[in-house]
Amino acid sequence: MFSLTLMKMVLVATIGVGVAGGLLAWRERPEPGADPLVLLLAGQCWWSATLIFRIDAATLNWKVFWVDVSWMGVAIIPVAWLLFSLEYAGYTEYTARKHILLYSIVPAITVFLGLTSHAHQLLYTSSMLVQENGVQVLNRTPGVWFWVIAGYTYLLGLLGILPLLKLLTSRVDTFRGQSVALLLGLLAPWVTNVLFLMDTLPFSGVDPTPVAFSVSGVAYLGALTRFQLFGANPTPIRHARSSVFEQMQQGALVLDTHDHVVDMNGQAAAFLQTTPEEALGRSVDQISPDLAALGTAAQAGQTIHRPSGTTKSYDVSETVVRDIHDRSIGRVITLHDVTDLLRDQQRLEVLHRVFRHNIRTNVQVILGNAEHLATHNSESKAETLQEHAIAINDLGEKVRSVIDVFEQSRKERGTLRLGSILTECIESAEESYPEVTFEYTSPEVDFAVDHLFDVVCQNVIRNAAQHNTSPDPVVSVTAERDGEYVEVSVRDNGPGIDSNELALVEHGSETPLRHGSGFGLALVVWGTDIAGGAVDIESSGTDGTTVSLRIPILSSA
Amino acid sequence: MPTDARTPGAQPGVETATNRSLITKLSTLTRPARNLVFHSSLYLAAIAMAEVVLVSELLSLPLTPAPLVAGLLTFAVYGNDRLADLETDAKTAPARTAFVRRYQDGFYVLAALAYGLAVALSAVGGPLTFGLSLLPGVVWILYARDLLPSLSGDTPRLKDVFLLNSLLVAGAWALAIVFLPLAFAGAPVTPAVGVVFLFFVLATFVNTEVPNVRDLEGDSEIGVRTLPVVVGVRRTRYALYGVTGLTAALLAGALAATVVSPGVATVLLATLLLLAGVVFCLDRVENDAALAVAAECTRLPAFAVAVLPLLGQ
């Protein structure tokens, strides 16, 4: 028989290891799992200490007393174990205060019933001293609540094991070692308690579970020292994965083999103009038919997705998800916003074209006229030469304006009052084109708008005046509020805009065959786009042109 | 460059170094051991053990594991305290701080094991000794750490509260020193126990305030309110004379009321004389660190006088 003296010695060792382990864990606070581990070891030490006192107690009342107060430690252990396991493995969403209170209800009732056990028979129905192998031991018959707390302890013990089992297969050696040590620490008292309850241990009626805590203590100490329990722990793994998925710049959708959306991040939802609540569980075809169709197109190298109704462009890539048997179990589709990239590409193309075409044309005219001037003294040729040189200079100024607009797109921009912008633009145009009649209907209330609209409005109004060849040229400007926007219309009675020029507005870019002649319209289109507005141009070809600018209101001025 | 003819290549300076005195050599050789003993609080643990043995002898208690438990507890608590205050101690005790910082991980593990062993041994003595062994740990946490972060906003650490800091240390120390052997032996609490307990509370209070004179500047900077910080060194000396005198009066009264025997009173009064001598030297000797150690050692002669003869029996 395992003598009580030997048992006491082991219990003393258990307390020693438990207190030392608790202090080592205490030092690691606030590392995840440190607090619950301190609590767990404190509970074990209290249980072990009360068992020693119970063995040493001479009377039935004292032995009963120490069993009753031991519940203060016993009941705390399963809760502390579960919290430790959850925190350690990164399931901290289940360790909020409300959860702790919930887990603690049954243990709290148990402690209360333990302290009042003399008044009821819920924990124990009877208590008596019996002689076993010449030793007087306490024999208590378990009551109903004893089995409740026993079952609850096993349930929480099991729940605490689950997160650790996952870490047994971790690729990190340290985490595997930690998990094995922690499981060993749990299983030793668990198995001992089961064997005791089945009455298969020769311990003279004394529950030897606290003795097994010496094994737990050594295991936990090993996890702390050998496997750096709090020096390296897997807590961030779960959170990191979800955090990376949620906070990545790209939109990401996870599709199952039937193309149902099973997960998506906030970016993907924003890109596809939906919400995860709406999209999850539905077919990707229902969420974004264009994107679904891109599956085959992507194989042909067309990976740009342009959702209808937006000016956005996304580069789509697809990764097949495979299980350990190399079976395809779904796809991850990532959307990378390349709108700015494509716009920059288009702008470069226009810049390139203007420089290549317009400057070359002007220079050829200058060279031809200069050659003529060399041999003939022609005032008209000299004027032509001068005009084209001025045209090149103007082009240079326009390029500078375009570059300024591009630079503004990368900065935080200020605001200007729309009323002031329009008034100044009209006054400036009146000065340059005195033959043109300007009509202006200002908005009832002034609004603050992006200051880029200064350049935009200036170009629209000057273009309307500059290219107006009507014998009685008129340019009328109106501004009206439309919800969160203000509509500015610039109407002229000139010859209209060439359809080639409108290609930039219609397609957002030029084509090799259809391109405009300068930067004026490009500045209007790009500036409005960068400032978050929209341009619409109606040109009859003979009855003039109406340029409508839809400008977002930033605040009432 | 001149060289020594007998040892070519050797320089005069080196020759001088090889002729260092034996005391200097011994001092160099024993420095690591001295550092270990004094900086790690091992000497305090030894003093605690000696005091428990002294108390056991004065109260006629049998020898129990109490001295060992008290020594382990002292080592653990003071070790932890030194680890916790590494930053603030850097000004007042740079050599000790450097030592503790160098070995802090191993030091903490040792302190934790010491506390674990102390609690485990005390459990054998019964619930009372078990509770007593937990007490210094609880007091230390209250004393040095912000136990409840939610309350720690404007709540000062007990360690920073004027007088309460020293009284708390003195009370916890005296409880462990006097009641551990009593609880282990299962002896009743008599008036003599009360007198001895009060003696240790008051004498330890003086012990605690002595090093505060050395730490005056550092404590002022970090806002710790000790007696020297609040009333100055001269008044501190008078206050400590007062506490020592009060303790002596207590012993005299107890002797007159036959609560303690003449032998006990004599031994304890002798320690008070030594303590008064240390207080007298406050701010009058250069080596403040040695003075602090001397204050802590004032009960050792009494231990030698009362206990060592027993070894011959």
Coordinates of C-alpha atoms in Angstrom, one line a residue, chain A residues 254-262 320-321 327-331:
Chain A
V254 CA -12.6 32.2 -50.8
L255 CA -14.8 30.0 -53.1
D256 CA -15.7 26.4 -52.6
T257 CA -15.7 23.9 -55.4
H258 CA -19.3 25.0 -56.4
D259 CA -18.1 28.6 -56.6
H260 CA -20.0 29.6 -53.5
V261 CA -18.4 32.4 -51.5
V262 CA -17.4 30.9 -48.2
V320 CA -6.4 26.8 -56.1
V321 CA -6.7 25.6 -52.5
R327 CA -7.5 17.4 -54.0
S328 CA -8.8 20.8 -55.1
I329 CA -11.2 22.0 -52.4
G330 CA -11.8 25.6 -53.6
R331 CA -10.2 28.7 -54.9

